[in-house]
CSV table of C-alpha atoms in Angstrom, one decimal:
chain,number,residue,atom,x,y,z
A,1,MET,CA,25.1,-9.0,-21.1
A,2,THR,CA,23.7,-10.2,-17.8
A,3,ASP,CA,25.3,-11.7,-14.7
A,4,ASN,CA,24.1,-13.8,-11.8
A,5,SER,CA,22.1,-10.9,-10.3
A,6,VAL,CA,19.0,-12.4,-11.9
A,7,ILE,CA,18.1,-16.1,-12.0
A,8,LEU,CA,16.0,-17.4,-14.8
A,9,GLU,CA,14.4,-20.8,-14.2
A,10,LYS,CA,11.6,-22.7,-16.0
A,11,ARG,CA,9.3,-24.6,-13.5
A,12,GLY,CA,6.8,-26.6,-15.5
A,13,GLN,CA,4.9,-24.1,-17.6
A,14,ALA,CA,5.9,-21.2,-15.4
A,15,PHE,CA,9.0,-19.1,-16.1
A,16,TRP,CA,10.5,-17.7,-12.9
A,17,ILE,CA,12.6,-14.5,-12.9
A,18,THR,CA,14.3,-14.0,-9.5
A,19,ILE,CA,16.3,-10.9,-8.7
A,20,ASN,CA,19.3,-12.3,-6.9
A,21,ARG,CA,20.8,-9.5,-4.8
A,22,PRO,CA,19.4,-10.2,-1.4
A,23,ASP,CA,22.4,-8.6,0.3
A,24,LYS,CA,21.5,-5.3,-1.5
A,25,ARG,CA,17.7,-5.8,-0.9
A,26,ASN,CA,17.4,-6.8,-4.6
A,27,ALA,CA,18.1,-3.3,-5.7
A,28,LEU,CA,18.1,-2.4,-9.4
A,29,ASN,CA,21.2,-2.0,-11.4
A,30,ALA,CA,22.1,-2.4,-15.0
A,31,GLY,CA,22.5,-6.2,-14.6
A,32,VAL,CA,19.2,-6.7,-12.9
A,33,ILE,CA,17.3,-4.7,-15.5
A,34,ALA,CA,19.0,-6.5,-18.3
A,35,GLY,CA,18.3,-9.9,-16.6
A,36,ILE,CA,14.6,-9.2,-16.1
A,37,ALA,CA,14.3,-8.1,-19.8
A,38,LYS,CA,16.1,-11.2,-20.9
A,39,GLY,CA,13.7,-13.3,-18.8
A,40,TYR,CA,10.6,-11.7,-20.5
A,41,ARG,CA,12.1,-12.3,-23.9
A,42,ASP,CA,13.1,-15.9,-23.1
A,43,ALA,CA,9.6,-16.7,-21.7
A,44,HIS,CA,8.0,-15.4,-24.9
A,45,ASP,CA,10.4,-17.4,-27.1
A,46,ASP,CA,9.5,-20.7,-25.3
A,47,LYS,CA,6.1,-21.9,-26.6
A,48,ASP,CA,5.7,-24.2,-23.5
A,49,VAL,CA,5.8,-21.2,-21.1
A,50,ARG,CA,2.4,-20.0,-20.1
A,51,VAL,CA,3.1,-17.6,-17.3
A,52,ILE,CA,5.9,-15.5,-15.8
A,53,VAL,CA,6.6,-15.2,-12.1
A,54,LEU,CA,8.7,-12.2,-11.0
A,55,THR,CA,10.2,-12.2,-7.5
A,56,GLY,CA,13.2,-11.4,-5.4
A,57,ALA,CA,15.6,-13.8,-3.6
A,58,GLY,CA,15.3,-14.1,0.2
A,59,ASP,CA,12.5,-12.9,2.5
A,60,LYS,CA,13.7,-9.3,3.1
A,61,ALA,CA,13.0,-7.6,-0.2
A,62,PHE,CA,11.1,-8.0,-3.4
A,63,CYS,CA,13.0,-5.0,-4.8
A,64,ALA,CA,14.0,-1.8,-2.9
A,65,GLY,CA,14.4,0.3,-5.9
A,66,ALA,CA,17.6,1.7,-7.6
A,67,ASP,CA,20.9,0.8,-6.1
A,68,LEU,CA,21.9,4.1,-4.3
A,69,GLN,CA,25.4,3.0,-3.4
A,70,ASN,CA,26.5,5.0,-6.4
A,71,SER,CA,23.7,7.5,-6.6
A,72,GLY,CA,25.2,9.3,-9.6
A,73,ALA,CA,25.1,6.1,-11.7
A,74,ALA,CA,21.5,5.3,-10.5
A,75,PHE,CA,20.0,8.4,-12.0
A,76,SER,CA,22.5,9.1,-14.8
A,77,MET,CA,21.7,8.6,-18.5
A,78,ASP,CA,23.2,9.0,-21.9
A,79,PHE,CA,21.6,12.1,-23.2
A,80,SER,CA,22.3,11.0,-26.8
A,81,ARG,CA,19.6,8.3,-26.2
A,82,PRO,CA,15.9,9.2,-26.1
A,83,ASN,CA,15.2,6.3,-23.7
A,84,VAL,CA,16.6,4.6,-20.6
A,85,ASP,CA,16.8,0.8,-19.9
A,86,TYR,CA,14.4,0.8,-17.0
A,87,ALA,CA,11.8,2.6,-19.1
A,88,ASP,CA,12.4,0.1,-21.9
A,89,LEU,CA,11.8,-2.7,-19.4
A,90,LEU,CA,8.4,-1.3,-18.5
A,91,ARG,CA,7.6,-0.9,-22.2
A,92,LEU,CA,8.6,-4.5,-22.8
A,93,SER,CA,6.3,-5.7,-20.0
A,94,GLN,CA,3.3,-3.8,-21.4
A,95,ASP,CA,3.8,-5.4,-24.8
A,96,ALA,CA,4.0,-8.9,-23.3
A,97,THR,CA,1.3,-11.4,-24.4
A,98,LYS,CA,2.0,-13.9,-21.6
A,99,PRO,CA,0.6,-13.1,-18.1
A,100,ALA,CA,3.0,-12.2,-15.3
A,101,ILE,CA,2.6,-12.5,-11.5
A,102,ALA,CA,4.6,-10.6,-8.9
A,103,ARG,CA,5.6,-12.7,-5.9
A,104,VAL,CA,6.3,-10.1,-3.3
A,105,GLY,CA,8.0,-11.7,-0.2
A,106,GLY,CA,9.7,-8.6,1.1
A,107,VAL,CA,9.9,-4.8,1.0
A,108,CYS,CA,8.8,-3.2,-2.3
A,109,MET,CA,10.0,0.4,-2.8
A,110,ALA,CA,10.6,3.0,-5.5
A,111,GLY,CA,11.6,1.2,-8.7
A,112,GLY,CA,10.4,-2.0,-7.2
A,113,MET,CA,6.9,-0.5,-7.3
A,114,GLY,CA,7.3,-0.2,-11.0
A,115,LEU,CA,8.2,-3.9,-11.3
A,116,LEU,CA,5.1,-4.7,-9.2
A,117,CYS,CA,2.9,-2.5,-11.5
A,118,MET,CA,4.3,-4.0,-14.7
A,119,THR,CA,2.9,-7.4,-13.8
A,120,ASP,CA,-0.8,-8.5,-14.4
A,121,MET,CA,-1.3,-9.9,-10.9
A,122,ALA,CA,0.4,-9.8,-7.6
A,123,VAL,CA,0.5,-11.8,-4.3
A,124,ALA,CA,2.3,-10.4,-1.2
A,125,ALA,CA,3.2,-11.7,2.2
A,126,ASP,CA,1.3,-9.8,4.9
A,127,HIS,CA,4.4,-8.3,6.5
A,128,VAL,CA,5.6,-6.5,3.3
A,129,VAL,CA,6.0,-2.7,3.4
A,130,PHE,CA,5.5,-0.7,0.2
A,131,GLY,CA,6.4,2.9,-0.7
A,132,LEU,CA,7.6,5.6,-3.0
A,133,PRO,CA,10.4,7.3,-1.0
A,134,GLU,CA,12.1,9.1,-3.9
A,135,VAL,CA,11.2,12.6,-2.6
A,136,LYS,CA,13.3,11.8,0.4
A,137,VAL,CA,16.5,11.8,-1.7
A,138,GLY,CA,15.5,14.6,-4.0
A,139,VAL,CA,14.0,12.7,-7.0
A,140,PHE,CA,10.5,11.5,-8.0
A,141,PRO,CA,9.0,8.2,-9.1
A,142,MET,CA,8.6,9.5,-12.7
A,143,GLN,CA,8.6,6.3,-14.7
A,144,VAL,CA,6.7,4.4,-12.0
A,145,MET,CA,3.8,6.9,-12.4
A,146,SER,CA,3.3,5.8,-15.9
A,147,LEU,CA,1.9,2.5,-14.7
A,148,LEU,CA,0.8,3.2,-11.1
A,149,GLN,CA,-1.7,6.0,-12.0
A,150,SER,CA,-3.8,3.5,-14.0
A,151,ILE,CA,-3.9,1.1,-11.1
A,152,ALA,CA,-4.3,3.0,-7.8
A,153,PRO,CA,-6.7,5.8,-6.9
A,154,PRO,CA,-5.3,9.3,-7.7
A,155,ARG,CA,-5.6,10.6,-4.1
A,156,LEU,CA,-3.5,7.7,-2.8
A,157,VAL,CA,-0.9,8.0,-5.5
A,158,ASN,CA,-0.6,11.7,-4.7
A,159,GLU,CA,0.0,10.9,-1.0
A,160,TRP,CA,2.5,8.1,-1.6
A,161,ALA,CA,4.5,10.1,-4.2
A,162,LEU,CA,4.4,13.5,-2.5
A,163,THR,CA,5.1,12.4,1.1
A,164,GLY,CA,7.3,9.3,0.5
A,165,GLU,CA,5.7,7.6,3.5
A,166,PRO,CA,5.5,3.8,3.5
A,167,PHE,CA,2.3,1.7,3.6
A,168,ASP,CA,1.5,-1.9,4.4
A,169,ALA,CA,0.2,-4.8,2.4
A,170,ARG,CA,-3.4,-4.4,3.4
A,171,ALA,CA,-3.4,-0.8,2.2
A,172,ALA,CA,-1.7,-1.9,-1.0
A,173,GLN,CA,-4.4,-4.5,-1.6
A,174,ALA,CA,-7.2,-2.1,-0.9
A,175,ALA,CA,-5.6,0.3,-3.4
A,176,GLY,CA,-5.7,-2.4,-6.1
A,177,LEU,CA,-1.9,-3.1,-6.2
A,178,LEU,CA,-2.3,-6.7,-5.0
A,179,ASN,CA,-4.7,-9.6,-5.7
A,180,TYR,CA,-3.9,-11.5,-2.5
A,181,VAL,CA,-2.2,-10.9,0.8
A,182,VAL,CA,-1.2,-14.1,2.7
A,183,PRO,CA,1.0,-15.1,5.6
A,184,ALA,CA,4.6,-15.5,4.4
A,185,ALA,CA,4.5,-19.3,4.9
A,186,GLU,CA,1.6,-19.5,2.5
A,187,LEU,CA,3.0,-17.3,-0.2
A,188,ASP,CA,4.4,-20.0,-2.5
A,189,ALA,CA,1.3,-22.1,-2.2
A,190,LYS,CA,-0.8,-19.1,-3.3
A,191,ILE,CA,1.5,-18.5,-6.2
A,192,ASP,CA,1.3,-22.1,-7.3
A,193,TRP,CA,-2.5,-21.9,-7.0
A,194,LEU,CA,-2.7,-18.8,-9.2
A,195,VAL,CA,-0.3,-20.3,-11.8
A,196,GLY,CA,-2.5,-23.4,-11.9
A,197,ARG,CA,-5.5,-21.2,-12.7
A,198,ILE,CA,-3.7,-19.8,-15.7
A,199,VAL,CA,-1.9,-22.8,-17.3
A,200,ASP,CA,-5.1,-24.8,-17.7
A,201,LYS,CA,-6.7,-22.1,-19.8
A,202,SER,CA,-6.4,-21.4,-23.5
A,203,PRO,CA,-3.0,-19.8,-24.3
A,204,THR,CA,-4.5,-18.3,-27.5
A,205,ALA,CA,-7.4,-16.7,-25.6
A,206,ILE,CA,-5.0,-15.2,-23.1
A,207,ARG,CA,-2.5,-14.1,-25.7
A,208,ARG,CA,-5.1,-12.3,-27.8
A,209,GLY,CA,-7.0,-11.1,-24.7
A,210,LYS,CA,-3.9,-9.4,-23.3
A,211,TYR,CA,-3.2,-7.8,-26.7
A,212,ALA,CA,-6.7,-6.5,-26.8
A,213,MET,CA,-6.7,-5.1,-23.3
A,214,ARG,CA,-3.5,-3.2,-24.0
A,215,ALA,CA,-5.0,-1.8,-27.2
A,216,ILE,CA,-8.3,-0.6,-25.7
A,217,ALA,CA,-6.7,1.0,-22.6
A,218,SER,CA,-6.6,4.4,-24.3
A,219,MET,CA,-9.6,4.1,-26.5
A,220,SER,CA,-13.0,5.8,-26.1
A,221,PHE,CA,-16.0,3.5,-25.5
A,222,ASP,CA,-17.1,3.7,-29.1
A,223,GLU,CA,-13.6,2.9,-30.4
A,224,SER,CA,-13.2,0.1,-27.8
A,225,ILE,CA,-16.5,-1.6,-28.6
A,226,ALA,CA,-15.9,-1.5,-32.3
A,227,TYR,CA,-12.4,-3.0,-31.9
A,228,THR,CA,-13.5,-5.7,-29.5
A,229,GLU,CA,-16.5,-6.9,-31.5
A,230,SER,CA,-14.1,-7.6,-34.4
A,231,GLN,CA,-11.6,-9.2,-32.1
A,232,ILE,CA,-14.1,-11.7,-30.7
A,233,ALA,CA,-15.0,-12.7,-34.2
A,234,LEU,CA,-11.4,-13.4,-35.0
A,235,LEU,CA,-10.8,-15.3,-31.8
A,236,ALA,CA,-13.8,-17.5,-32.5
A,237,MET,CA,-12.0,-18.7,-35.6
A,238,THR,CA,-8.9,-20.0,-33.8
A,239,GLU,CA,-8.3,-23.7,-33.1
A,240,ASP,CA,-8.4,-23.2,-29.3
A,241,ALA,CA,-11.9,-21.6,-29.5
A,242,LYS,CA,-13.2,-24.4,-31.6
A,243,GLU,CA,-11.7,-26.9,-29.2
A,244,GLY,CA,-13.0,-25.2,-26.2
A,245,LEU,CA,-16.6,-25.1,-27.5
A,246,LYS,CA,-16.3,-28.7,-28.6
A,247,ALA,CA,-14.9,-29.9,-25.2
A,248,PHE,CA,-17.7,-28.0,-23.4
A,249,GLY,CA,-20.3,-29.8,-25.5
A,250,GLU,CA,-18.7,-33.2,-24.9
A,251,LYS,CA,-18.2,-32.4,-21.2
A,252,ARG,CA,-14.5,-33.0,-21.1
A,253,LYS,CA,-11.3,-31.0,-20.5
A,254,PRO,CA,-10.1,-29.1,-23.6
A,255,SER,CA,-6.8,-30.0,-25.2
A,256,TRP,CA,-5.2,-26.7,-26.0
A,257,THR,CA,-2.9,-26.3,-29.0
A,258,GLY,CA,-2.3,-22.6,-28.5
A,259,ARG,CA,-3.4,-21.9,-32.1
């Protein structure tokens, strides 16, 4: 079950997932996690959706991490279960075959960093502050590490996680966490521009490409090259690939079927 803590909205071919707890700095609780997961599933169930946009309501926070008003609940778990809902959300995001963009309009901390890392691309306003402050309250960004360590340089990840000190948007971009940093007034325009660069491309190529990138992430070069040479052969047999090559030859825009 979800509540109004997450707003799900289809805007053209983009599916927007907005954390709607601005008074709590869009902090994570059970309802938020369930709502984001539902958004990912709904987006994949809708064939017209080509891209997911994940953001937070208001201009103060993207997501400030776990809701610490009841700290016992924030870090408790049912020990009869081998997994937790936040970890399952990160798993769901990594299995996604539709691209996701993080729109970061405000502070991004702790578990919010995990949400940032679970997307494929990210755009932030230039005033945004980032951080992994968990050590300041006696815990550690355990699950966030699973994604963050494959994105940012190890020395920086060590510093962020071990000191808990915040860093700015330019540092986040230099570390590879962000694609673009823009003035707050230009954030939505940049998101629209990036969405536009995705929705006019082949959904089949993107779907199979994301699947392949996920598959080869832990492969050796020899395993990866063998896998990808077979994948390109399969992709060339799809309707979208045939249409793309035909359109190129005829000097026109392709008409994608997503097949």
